Amino acid sequence: MRALSLTAIIVFLLDQLSKIGVIRLLSLRERGEIEVLDPLLNFRWAENRGVNFGLFANSAEFMRWVLIAVAVAISAWVLIWLRRERPGRWSMIAGGLLIGGALGNVVDRIAYGYVADFLTMSCCGFENPYSFNIADIAIFAGALGLVVFGGKSAKPTRAKRRKTP
């Protein structure tokens, strides 16, 4: 559980600090866009009031609270699942990535009414119109990690212990 907790705290802090740094200190909201390593990486201001890529943003105020509830419920479910199953270290880290990222976006939705996105990556002639943030990266990596590492238990469960002679 230590790996999960530590990873979630680090991701949450990195997400919130990156938003403070880029959005507030670099005044991204007022500037709109900052070229960093054009076209590979740029900072572009976006207020995501929906789900991924702004889906369901039409009923923003209603969806805001639905998405907060969904993120908190999924985070709680992942936490309970990982506590019960006691999977390996990599699963715990993946769970921490997902939970830390989800809670980072929850804080945005509560504080601002939207998720503050600012990273935009393009390459090889493809112009990406969408922005994302550190929390989004962590959520994606955490979900992928839970799929890849989720079935590998570090400690045998009671049922497995009973079967061994």
CSV table of N, CA and C in Angstrom, one decimal:
chain,number,residue,atom,x,y,z
A,1,MET,N,0.8,-1.2,0.0
A,1,MET,CA,0.0,0.0,0.0
A,1,MET,C,0.9,1.3,0.0
A,2,ARG,N,2.1,1.1,0.5
A,2,ARG,CA,3.0,2.3,0.5
A,2,ARG,C,3.3,2.8,-0.9
A,3,ALA,N,3.5,1.9,-1.8
A,3,ALA,CA,3.8,2.3,-3.2
A,3,ALA,C,2.6,3.0,-3.8
A,4,LEU,N,1.4,2.5,-3.5
A,4,LEU,CA,0.2,3.1,-4.0
A,4,LEU,C,0.1,4.6,-3.5
A,5,SER,N,0.2,4.7,-2.2
A,5,SER,CA,0.0,6.0,-1.5
A,5,SER,C,1.0,7.0,-2.0
A,6,LEU,N,2.3,6.6,-2.0
A,6,LEU,CA,3.3,7.5,-2.4
A,6,LEU,C,3.2,7.9,-3.9
A,7,THR,N,2.9,7.0,-4.7
A,7,THR,CA,2.7,7.3,-6.1
A,7,THR,C,1.5,8.3,-6.3
A,8,ALA,N,0.4,8.0,-5.6
A,8,ALA,CA,-0.8,8.9,-5.8
A,8,ALA,C,-0.5,10.3,-5.3
A,9,ILE,N,0.3,10.4,-4.2
A,9,ILE,CA,0.6,11.8,-3.6
A,9,ILE,C,1.5,12.5,-4.6
A,10,ILE,N,2.5,11.8,-5.1
A,10,ILE,CA,3.5,12.4,-6.1
A,10,ILE,C,2.8,12.9,-7.3
A,11,VAL,N,2.0,12.0,-7.9
A,11,VAL,CA,1.2,12.4,-9.1
A,11,VAL,C,0.3,13.6,-8.9
A,12,PHE,N,-0.4,13.5,-7.8
A,12,PHE,CA,-1.3,14.6,-7.4
A,12,PHE,C,-0.6,15.9,-7.3
A,13,LEU,N,0.6,15.9,-6.6
A,13,LEU,CA,1.4,17.2,-6.4
A,13,LEU,C,2.0,17.6,-7.7
A,14,LEU,N,2.5,16.7,-8.5
A,14,LEU,CA,3.1,17.1,-9.8
A,14,LEU,C,2.0,17.7,-10.7
A,15,ASP,N,0.8,17.1,-10.7
A,15,ASP,CA,-0.2,17.7,-11.5
A,15,ASP,C,-0.6,19.1,-11.1
A,16,GLN,N,-0.9,19.3,-9.8
A,16,GLN,CA,-1.3,20.6,-9.3
A,16,GLN,C,-0.1,21.6,-9.4
A,17,LEU,N,1.1,21.2,-9.2
A,17,LEU,CA,2.2,22.2,-9.3
A,17,LEU,C,2.5,22.5,-10.7
A,18,SER,N,2.3,21.6,-11.7
A,18,SER,CA,2.5,21.9,-13.1
A,18,SER,C,1.4,22.9,-13.6
A,19,LYS,N,0.2,22.7,-13.1
A,19,LYS,CA,-0.8,23.7,-13.5
A,19,LYS,C,-0.6,25.0,-12.9
A,20,ILE,N,-0.1,25.1,-11.7
A,20,ILE,CA,0.2,26.4,-11.1
A,20,ILE,C,1.3,27.0,-11.9
A,21,GLY,N,2.4,26.3,-12.1
A,21,GLY,CA,3.5,26.8,-12.9
A,21,GLY,C,3.2,27.3,-14.3
A,22,VAL,N,2.6,26.4,-15.0
A,22,VAL,CA,2.3,26.8,-16.4
A,22,VAL,C,1.2,27.8,-16.6
A,23,ILE,N,0.1,27.5,-15.8
A,23,ILE,CA,-1.1,28.4,-16.0
A,23,ILE,C,-0.9,29.7,-15.3
A,24,ARG,N,-0.5,29.7,-14.1
A,24,ARG,CA,-0.4,31.0,-13.4
A,24,ARG,C,0.9,31.7,-13.6
A,25,LEU,N,2.0,31.0,-13.4
A,25,LEU,CA,3.3,31.7,-13.4
A,25,LEU,C,3.7,32.1,-14.9
A,26,LEU,N,3.3,31.3,-15.8
A,26,LEU,CA,3.6,31.6,-17.2
A,26,LEU,C,2.4,32.3,-17.9
A,27,SER,N,1.4,32.6,-17.1
A,27,SER,CA,0.1,33.3,-17.6
A,27,SER,C,-0.4,32.6,-18.9
A,28,LEU,N,-0.5,31.3,-18.9
A,28,LEU,CA,-0.9,30.6,-20.1
A,28,LEU,C,-2.4,31.0,-20.5
A,29,ARG,N,-3.2,31.1,-19.5
A,29,ARG,CA,-4.6,31.5,-19.8
A,29,ARG,C,-4.7,32.7,-20.6
A,30,GLU,N,-3.9,33.7,-20.2
A,30,GLU,CA,-4.0,35.0,-20.9
A,30,GLU,C,-3.3,34.9,-22.3
A,31,ARG,N,-2.2,34.2,-22.4
A,31,ARG,CA,-1.4,34.1,-23.6
A,31,ARG,C,-2.0,33.1,-24.6
A,32,GLY,N,-2.7,32.1,-24.1
A,32,GLY,CA,-3.4,31.2,-25.0
A,32,GLY,C,-2.5,30.0,-25.4
A,33,GLU,N,-1.2,30.3,-25.9
A,33,GLU,CA,-0.3,29.3,-26.3
A,33,GLU,C,1.1,29.7,-26.1
A,34,ILE,N,2.0,28.8,-25.8
A,34,ILE,CA,3.4,29.0,-25.7
A,34,ILE,C,4.1,27.9,-26.4
A,35,GLU,N,5.0,28.3,-27.4
A,35,GLU,CA,5.7,27.2,-28.1
A,35,GLU,C,6.9,26.8,-27.2
A,36,VAL,N,7.0,25.5,-27.0
A,36,VAL,CA,8.1,24.9,-26.1
A,36,VAL,C,9.1,24.3,-27.0
A,37,LEU,N,8.7,23.2,-27.7
A,37,LEU,CA,9.5,22.4,-28.6
A,37,LEU,C,8.7,22.2,-29.9
A,38,ASP,N,8.3,23.3,-30.5
A,38,ASP,CA,7.4,23.3,-31.6
A,38,ASP,C,7.9,22.4,-32.7
A,39,PRO,N,7.1,21.5,-33.3
A,39,PRO,CA,5.7,21.2,-33.0
A,39,PRO,C,5.5,20.0,-32.0
A,40,LEU,N,6.6,19.5,-31.5
A,40,LEU,CA,6.5,18.3,-30.6
A,40,LEU,C,5.7,18.6,-29.3
A,41,LEU,N,6.0,19.7,-28.7
A,41,LEU,CA,5.4,20.0,-27.4
A,41,LEU,C,5.2,21.5,-27.3
A,42,ASN,N,3.9,21.8,-27.1
A,42,ASN,CA,3.5,23.2,-26.8
A,42,ASN,C,2.5,23.3,-25.7
A,43,PHE,N,2.5,24.4,-25.0
A,43,PHE,CA,1.5,24.7,-24.0
A,43,PHE,C,0.3,25.4,-24.7
A,44,ARG,N,-0.9,24.9,-24.6
A,44,ARG,CA,-2.0,25.5,-25.2
A,44,ARG,C,-3.2,25.4,-24.1
A,45,TRP,N,-3.7,26.6,-23.8
A,45,TRP,CA,-4.8,26.6,-22.8
A,45,TRP,C,-6.0,26.0,-23.2
A,46,ALA,N,-6.6,25.1,-22.4
A,46,ALA,CA,-7.9,24.5,-22.7
A,46,ALA,C,-8.7,24.3,-21.4
A,47,GLU,N,-9.9,24.6,-21.4
A,47,GLU,CA,-10.8,24.3,-20.2
A,47,GLU,C,-11.7,23.1,-20.6
A,48,ASN,N,-11.4,22.0,-20.1
A,48,ASN,CA,-12.2,20.8,-20.4
A,48,ASN,C,-13.3,20.6,-19.4
A,49,ARG,N,-14.5,20.9,-19.9
A,49,ARG,CA,-15.7,20.8,-19.0
A,49,ARG,C,-16.4,19.5,-19.2
A,50,GLY,N,-15.9,18.6,-20.1
A,50,GLY,CA,-16.5,17.3,-20.3
A,50,GLY,C,-15.6,16.2,-19.9
A,51,VAL,N,-15.7,15.1,-20.7
A,51,VAL,CA,-14.8,14.0,-20.5
A,51,VAL,C,-13.6,14.1,-21.5
A,52,ASN,N,-13.0,13.0,-21.9
A,52,ASN,CA,-11.9,13.1,-22.8
A,52,ASN,C,-12.3,13.9,-24.1
A,53,PHE,N,-11.4,14.8,-24.5
A,53,PHE,CA,-11.6,15.6,-25.7
A,53,PHE,C,-12.8,16.4,-25.6
A,54,GLY,N,-13.3,16.8,-24.4
A,54,GLY,CA,-14.4,17.6,-24.3
A,54,GLY,C,-15.8,17.0,-24.5
A,55,LEU,N,-15.9,15.7,-24.6
A,55,LEU,CA,-17.1,15.0,-24.8
A,55,LEU,C,-18.1,15.3,-23.7
A,56,PHE,N,-19.4,15.4,-23.9
A,56,PHE,CA,-20.4,15.7,-23.0
A,56,PHE,C,-20.3,17.0,-22.3
A,57,ALA,N,-19.7,18.0,-22.9
A,57,ALA,CA,-19.4,19.3,-22.3
A,57,ALA,C,-20.7,20.2,-22.4
A,58,ASN,N,-21.7,19.8,-23.2
A,58,ASN,CA,-22.9,20.6,-23.4
A,58,ASN,C,-23.6,20.9,-22.1
A,59,SER,N,-23.8,19.9,-21.2
A,59,SER,CA,-24.5,20.2,-19.9
A,59,SER,C,-23.4,20.3,-18.9
A,60,ALA,N,-22.6,21.3,-19.0
A,60,ALA,CA,-21.4,21.4,-18.2
A,60,ALA,C,-21.6,21.3,-16.7
A,61,GLU,N,-22.5,22.1,-16.1
A,61,GLU,CA,-22.7,22.1,-14.7
A,61,GLU,C,-23.1,20.7,-14.1
A,62,PHE,N,-24.1,20.1,-14.8
A,62,PHE,CA,-24.5,18.8,-14.4
A,62,PHE,C,-23.4,17.8,-14.6
A,63,MET,N,-22.7,17.8,-15.7
A,63,MET,CA,-21.7,16.8,-16.0
A,63,MET,C,-20.5,17.0,-15.0
A,64,ARG,N,-20.3,18.3,-14.6
A,64,ARG,CA,-19.2,18.5,-13.6
A,64,ARG,C,-19.3,17.7,-12.4
A,65,TRP,N,-20.5,17.6,-11.8
A,65,TRP,CA,-20.7,16.9,-10.6
A,65,TRP,C,-20.8,15.4,-10.9
A,66,VAL,N,-21.3,15.0,-12.0
A,66,VAL,CA,-21.3,13.6,-12.4
A,66,VAL,C,-19.9,13.1,-12.5
A,67,LEU,N,-19.1,13.8,-13.2
A,67,LEU,CA,-17.7,13.4,-13.4
A,67,LEU,C,-16.9,13.4,-12.1
A,68,ILE,N,-17.2,14.3,-11.2
A,68,ILE,CA,-16.5,14.3,-9.9
A,68,ILE,C,-16.9,13.0,-9.2
A,69,ALA,N,-18.2,12.7,-9.2
A,69,ALA,CA,-18.7,11.5,-8.5
A,69,ALA,C,-18.1,10.2,-9.1
A,70,VAL,N,-18.0,10.2,-10.5
A,70,VAL,CA,-17.5,9.0,-11.2
A,70,VAL,C,-16.0,8.8,-10.8
A,71,ALA,N,-15.2,9.9,-10.9
A,71,ALA,CA,-13.8,9.9,-10.6
A,71,ALA,C,-13.6,9.4,-9.1
A,72,VAL,N,-14.3,9.9,-8.2
A,72,VAL,CA,-14.2,9.5,-6.8
A,72,VAL,C,-14.6,8.1,-6.6
A,73,ALA,N,-15.7,7.6,-7.2
A,73,ALA,CA,-16.1,6.3,-7.1
A,73,ALA,C,-15.1,5.3,-7.7
A,74,ILE,N,-14.6,5.6,-8.9
A,74,ILE,CA,-13.5,4.7,-9.5
A,74,ILE,C,-12.3,4.7,-8.6
A,75,SER,N,-11.9,5.8,-8.1
A,75,SER,CA,-10.7,5.9,-7.2
A,75,SER,C,-10.9,5.0,-6.0
A,76,ALA,N,-12.1,5.1,-5.4
A,76,ALA,CA,-12.4,4.3,-4.2
A,76,ALA,C,-12.4,2.8,-4.5
A,77,TRP,N,-13.0,2.5,-5.7
A,77,TRP,CA,-13.1,1.1,-6.1
A,77,TRP,C,-11.7,0.5,-6.3
A,78,VAL,N,-10.8,1.3,-7.0
A,78,VAL,CA,-9.5,0.8,-7.3
A,78,VAL,C,-8.7,0.6,-6.0
A,79,LEU,N,-8.9,1.6,-5.0
A,79,LEU,CA,-8.2,1.5,-3.7
A,79,LEU,C,-8.7,0.2,-3.0
A,80,ILE,N,-10.0,0.0,-2.9
A,80,ILE,CA,-10.5,-1.2,-2.2
A,80,ILE,C,-10.1,-2.5,-2.9
A,81,TRP,N,-10.1,-2.5,-4.2
A,81,TRP,CA,-9.7,-3.7,-4.9
A,81,TRP,C,-8.2,-4.0,-4.7
A,82,LEU,N,-7.4,-3.0,-4.7
A,82,LEU,CA,-6.0,-3.2,-4.5
A,82,LEU,C,-5.6,-3.6,-3.1
A,83,ARG,N,-6.4,-3.0,-2.1
A,83,ARG,CA,-6.2,-3.4,-0.7
A,83,ARG,C,-6.6,-4.9,-0.5
A,84,ARG,N,-7.7,-5.3,-1.1
A,84,ARG,CA,-8.2,-6.6,-0.9
A,84,ARG,C,-7.3,-7.7,-1.6
A,85,GLU,N,-6.9,-7.4,-2.9
A,85,GLU,CA,-6.1,-8.3,-3.7
A,85,GLU,C,-4.6,-8.4,-3.3
A,86,ARG,N,-4.1,-7.3,-2.8
A,86,ARG,CA,-2.7,-7.2,-2.5
A,86,ARG,C,-1.8,-7.7,-3.7
A,87,PRO,N,-2.0,-7.0,-4.9
A,87,PRO,CA,-1.2,-7.4,-6.0
A,87,PRO,C,0.3,-6.9,-5.9
A,88,GLY,N,1.1,-7.2,-6.9
A,88,GLY,CA,2.5,-6.8,-6.8
A,88,GLY,C,2.7,-5.3,-6.8
A,89,ARG,N,3.9,-5.0,-6.7
A,89,ARG,CA,4.4,-3.6,-6.6
A,89,ARG,C,3.9,-2.7,-7.8
A,90,TRP,N,4.1,-3.3,-9.0
A,90,TRP,CA,3.8,-2.6,-10.2
A,90,TRP,C,2.3,-2.3,-10.3
A,91,SER,N,1.4,-3.2,-9.8
A,91,SER,CA,0.0,-2.9,-9.8
A,91,SER,C,-0.3,-1.8,-8.8
A,92,MET,N,0.4,-1.8,-7.7
A,92,MET,CA,0.2,-0.7,-6.7
A,92,MET,C,0.6,0.6,-7.3
A,93,ILE,N,1.7,0.7,-8.0
A,93,ILE,CA,2.2,1.9,-8.6
A,93,ILE,C,1.1,2.4,-9.6
A,94,ALA,N,0.7,1.4,-10.5
A,94,ALA,CA,-0.4,1.7,-11.5
A,94,ALA,C,-1.6,2.3,-10.8
A,95,GLY,N,-2.0,1.7,-9.7
A,95,GLY,CA,-3.2,2.2,-9.0
A,95,GLY,C,-3.0,3.6,-8.5
A,96,GLY,N,-1.8,3.8,-8.0
A,96,GLY,CA,-1.4,5.2,-7.5
A,96,GLY,C,-1.4,6.2,-8.6
A,97,LEU,N,-1.0,5.8,-9.8
A,97,LEU,CA,-1.0,6.8,-10.9
A,97,LEU,C,-2.5,7.1,-11.2
A,98,LEU,N,-3.3,6.1,-11.3
A,98,LEU,CA,-4.7,6.4,-11.6
A,98,LEU,C,-5.4,7.2,-10.6
A,99,ILE,N,-5.2,6.9,-9.3
A,99,ILE,CA,-5.9,7.6,-8.2
A,99,ILE,C,-5.4,9.0,-8.1
A,100,GLY,N,-4.1,9.2,-8.2
A,100,GLY,CA,-3.5,10.5,-8.1
A,100,GLY,C,-3.9,11.4,-9.2
A,101,GLY,N,-4.0,10.9,-10.4
A,101,GLY,CA,-4.4,11.7,-11.6
A,101,GLY,C,-5.9,12.0,-11.5
A,102,ALA,N,-6.7,11.0,-11.1
A,102,ALA,CA,-8.2,11.3,-11.0
A,102,ALA,C,-8.5,12.3,-9.9
A,103,LEU,N,-7.8,12.3,-8.8
A,103,LEU,CA,-8.0,13.3,-7.8
A,103,LEU,C,-7.5,14.6,-8.2
A,104,GLY,N,-6.4,14.7,-8.9
A,104,GLY,CA,-5.9,16.0,-9.5
A,104,GLY,C,-7.0,16.6,-10.3
A,105,ASN,N,-7.6,15.9,-11.2
A,105,ASN,CA,-8.7,16.4,-12.0
A,105,ASN,C,-10.0,16.8,-11.2
A,106,VAL,N,-10.2,16.0,-10.2
A,106,VAL,CA,-11.4,16.3,-9.3
A,106,VAL,C,-11.2,17.6,-8.7
A,107,VAL,N,-10.0,17.9,-8.2
A,107,VAL,CA,-9.7,19.2,-7.5
A,107,VAL,C,-10.0,20.4,-8.5
A,108,ASP,N,-9.6,20.2,-9.8
A,108,ASP,CA,-9.8,21.2,-10.8
A,108,ASP,C,-11.3,21.4,-11.0
A,109,ARG,N,-12.1,20.3,-11.1
A,109,ARG,CA,-13.5,20.5,-11.4
A,109,ARG,C,-14.2,21.1,-10.2
A,110,ILE,N,-13.8,20.8,-9.0
A,110,ILE,CA,-14.4,21.5,-7.8
A,110,ILE,C,-14.0,23.0,-7.7
A,111,ALA,N,-12.7,23.2,-7.9
A,111,ALA,CA,-12.2,24.6,-7.8
A,111,ALA,C,-12.6,25.5,-8.9
A,112,TYR,N,-12.5,25.0,-10.2
A,112,TYR,CA,-12.8,25.9,-11.3
A,112,TYR,C,-14.0,25.6,-12.1
A,113,GLY,N,-14.5,24.4,-12.0
A,113,GLY,CA,-15.7,24.0,-12.8
A,113,GLY,C,-15.3,23.3,-14.1
A,114,TYR,N,-14.0,23.1,-14.3
A,114,TYR,CA,-13.4,22.5,-15.5
A,114,TYR,C,-12.1,21.9,-15.1
A,115,VAL,N,-11.5,21.1,-16.0
A,115,VAL,CA,-10.2,20.6,-15.8
A,115,VAL,C,-9.3,21.4,-16.7
A,116,ALA,N,-8.2,22.0,-16.1
A,116,ALA,CA,-7.3,22.8,-16.8
A,116,ALA,C,-6.3,21.9,-17.5
A,117,ASP,N,-6.3,22.0,-18.9
A,117,ASP,CA,-5.4,21.3,-19.7
A,117,ASP,C,-4.5,22.2,-20.4
A,118,PHE,N,-3.3,21.8,-20.7
A,118,PHE,CA,-2.3,22.7,-21.3
A,118,PHE,C,-1.2,22.0,-22.1
A,119,LEU,N,-1.1,20.7,-22.1
A,119,LEU,CA,-0.1,20.1,-22.9
A,119,LEU,C,-0.6,19.7,-24.3
A,120,THR,N,0.1,20.0,-25.4
A,120,THR,CA,-0.3,19.6,-26.7
A,120,THR,C,0.9,19.1,-27.4
A,121,MET,N,0.7,17.9,-28.0
A,121,MET,CA,1.8,17.3,-28.7
A,121,MET,C,1.4,17.0,-30.1
A,122,SER,N,2.3,17.3,-31.1
A,122,SER,CA,2.1,17.0,-32.5
A,122,SER,C,3.3,16.4,-33.1
A,123,CYS,N,3.2,15.7,-34.1
A,123,CYS,CA,4.4,15.1,-34.8
A,123,CYS,C,4.1,14.7,-36.2
A,124,CYS,N,5.1,14.7,-37.0
A,124,CYS,CA,5.2,14.1,-38.3
A,124,CYS,C,4.0,14.5,-39.2
A,125,GLY,N,3.7,15.8,-39.2
A,125,GLY,CA,2.6,16.3,-40.0
A,125,GLY,C,1.2,16.2,-39.4
A,126,PHE,N,1.1,15.6,-38.2
A,126,PHE,CA,-0.2,15.5,-37.6
A,126,PHE,C,-0.3,16.6,-36.6
A,127,GLU,N,-1.3,17.4,-36.7
A,127,GLU,CA,-1.6,18.6,-35.8
A,127,GLU,C,-2.6,18.2,-34.8
A,128,ASN,N,-2.2,18.0,-33.6
A,128,ASN,CA,-3.1,17.5,-32.5
A,128,ASN,C,-3.9,18.8,-32.0
A,129,PRO,N,-5.2,18.8,-32.1
A,129,PRO,CA,-6.0,19.9,-31.7
A,129,PRO,C,-6.3,19.8,-30.2
A,130,TYR,N,-6.0,18.7,-29.5
A,130,TYR,CA,-6.5,18.5,-28.1
A,130,TYR,C,-5.3,18.8,-27.1
A,131,SER,N,-5.7,19.3,-26.0
A,131,SER,CA,-4.8,19.5,-24.9
A,131,SER,C,-5.1,18.5,-23.8
A,132,PHE,N,-4.1,18.2,-22.9
A,132,PHE,CA,-4.2,17.3,-21.8
A,132,PHE,C,-3.3,17.8,-20.7
A,133,ASN,N,-3.3,17.1,-19.6
A,133,ASN,CA,-2.4,17.5,-18.5
A,133,ASN,C,-1.7,16.3,-17.8
A,134,ILE,N,-0.9,16.5,-16.8
A,134,ILE,CA,-0.2,15.5,-16.1
A,134,ILE,C,-1.1,14.4,-15.6
A,135,ALA,N,-2.2,14.9,-15.0
A,135,ALA,CA,-3.2,13.9,-14.4
A,135,ALA,C,-3.8,13.0,-15.5
A,136,ASP,N,-4.0,13.5,-16.7
A,136,ASP,CA,-4.5,12.7,-17.8
A,136,ASP,C,-3.5,11.6,-18.2
A,137,ILE,N,-2.2,12.0,-18.2
A,137,ILE,CA,-1.2,11.0,-18.6
A,137,ILE,C,-1.1,9.9,-17.5
A,138,ALA,N,-1.2,10.3,-16.2
A,138,ALA,CA,-1.1,9.4,-15.1
A,138,ALA,C,-2.4,8.4,-15.1
A,139,ILE,N,-3.5,9.0,-15.4
A,139,ILE,CA,-4.7,8.1,-15.5
A,139,ILE,C,-4.6,7.1,-16.6
A,140,PHE,N,-4.1,7.5,-17.7
A,140,PHE,CA,-4.0,6.6,-18.9
A,140,PHE,C,-2.9,5.5,-18.5
A,141,ALA,N,-1.8,5.9,-18.0
A,141,ALA,CA,-0.7,5.0,-17.6
A,141,ALA,C,-1.1,4.1,-16.5
A,142,GLY,N,-1.8,4.6,-15.5
A,142,GLY,CA,-2.3,3.8,-14.4
A,142,GLY,C,-3.3,2.7,-14.9
A,143,ALA,N,-4.3,3.1,-15.7
A,143,ALA,CA,-5.3,2.1,-16.3
A,143,ALA,C,-4.6,1.1,-17.1
A,144,LEU,N,-3.6,1.5,-17.9
A,144,LEU,CA,-2.9,0.5,-18.7
A,144,LEU,C,-2.1,-0.4,-17.8
A,145,GLY,N,-1.4,0.1,-16.8
A,145,GLY,CA,-0.6,-0.7,-15.8
A,145,GLY,C,-1.5,-1.7,-15.1
A,146,LEU,N,-2.7,-1.3,-14.7
A,146,LEU,CA,-3.6,-2.2,-14.0
A,146,LEU,C,-4.0,-3.3,-14.9
A,147,VAL,N,-4.2,-3.1,-16.2
A,147,VAL,CA,-4.5,-4.1,-17.1
A,147,VAL,C,-3.4,-5.1,-17.3
A,148,VAL,N,-2.2,-4.5,-17.4
A,148,VAL,CA,-1.0,-5.4,-17.7
A,148,VAL,C,-0.5,-6.1,-16.4
A,149,PHE,N,-0.5,-5.4,-15.3
A,149,PHE,CA,0.0,-6.0,-14.0
A,149,PHE,C,-1.1,-6.5,-13.1
A,150,GLY,N,-2.3,-6.2,-13.3
A,150,GLY,CA,-3.4,-6.4,-12.4
A,150,GLY,C,-3.6,-7.8,-11.9
A,151,GLY,N,-3.3,-8.8,-12.6
A,151,GLY,CA,-3.6,-10.2,-12.2
A,151,GLY,C,-2.4,-10.9,-11.5
A,152,LYS,N,-1.4,-10.1,-11.2
A,152,LYS,CA,-0.2,-10.7,-10.6
A,152,LYS,C,-0.2,-10.4,-9.1
A,153,SER,N,-0.5,-11.3,-8.3
A,153,SER,CA,-0.6,-11.1,-6.8
A,153,SER,C,0.8,-11.3,-6.2
A,154,ALA,N,1.1,-10.4,-5.3
A,154,ALA,CA,2.4,-10.5,-4.6
A,154,ALA,C,2.4,-11.5,-3.5
A,155,LYS,N,1.2,-11.6,-2.8
A,155,LYS,CA,1.1,-12.6,-1.7
A,155,LYS,C,0.0,-13.5,-2.0
A,156,PRO,N,0.1,-14.8,-1.7
A,156,PRO,CA,-1.0,-15.7,-2.0
A,156,PRO,C,-2.2,-15.4,-1.1
A,157,THR,N,-3.3,-15.6,-1.7
A,157,THR,CA,-4.6,-15.3,-1.0
A,157,THR,C,-4.9,-16.5,-0.1
A,158,ARG,N,-5.9,-16.4,0.7
A,158,ARG,CA,-6.2,-17.5,1.6
A,158,ARG,C,-6.6,-18.8,0.9
A,159,ALA,N,-7.3,-18.6,-0.2
A,159,ALA,CA,-7.7,-19.8,-1.0
A,159,ALA,C,-6.5,-20.5,-1.6
A,160,LYS,N,-5.6,-19.8,-2.1
A,160,LYS,CA,-4.4,-20.4,-2.6
A,160,LYS,C,-3.5,-21.1,-1.5
A,161,ARG,N,-3.5,-20.5,-0.3
A,161,ARG,CA,-2.7,-21.1,0.8
A,161,ARG,C,-3.3,-22.4,1.2
A,162,ARG,N,-4.7,-22.5,1.2
A,162,ARG,CA,-5.3,-23.7,1.6
A,162,ARG,C,-5.1,-24.9,0.7
A,163,LYS,N,-4.9,-24.6,-0.6
A,163,LYS,CA,-4.7,-25.7,-1.6
A,163,LYS,C,-3.3,-26.3,-1.5
A,164,THR,N,-2.3,-25.6,-1.0
A,164,THR,CA,-1.0,-26.1,-0.9
A,164,THR,C,-0.9,-27.1,0.2
A,165,PRO,N,-0.2,-28.2,0.0
A,165,PRO,CA,-0.1,-29.2,1.1
A,165,PRO,C,0.9,-28.8,2.2
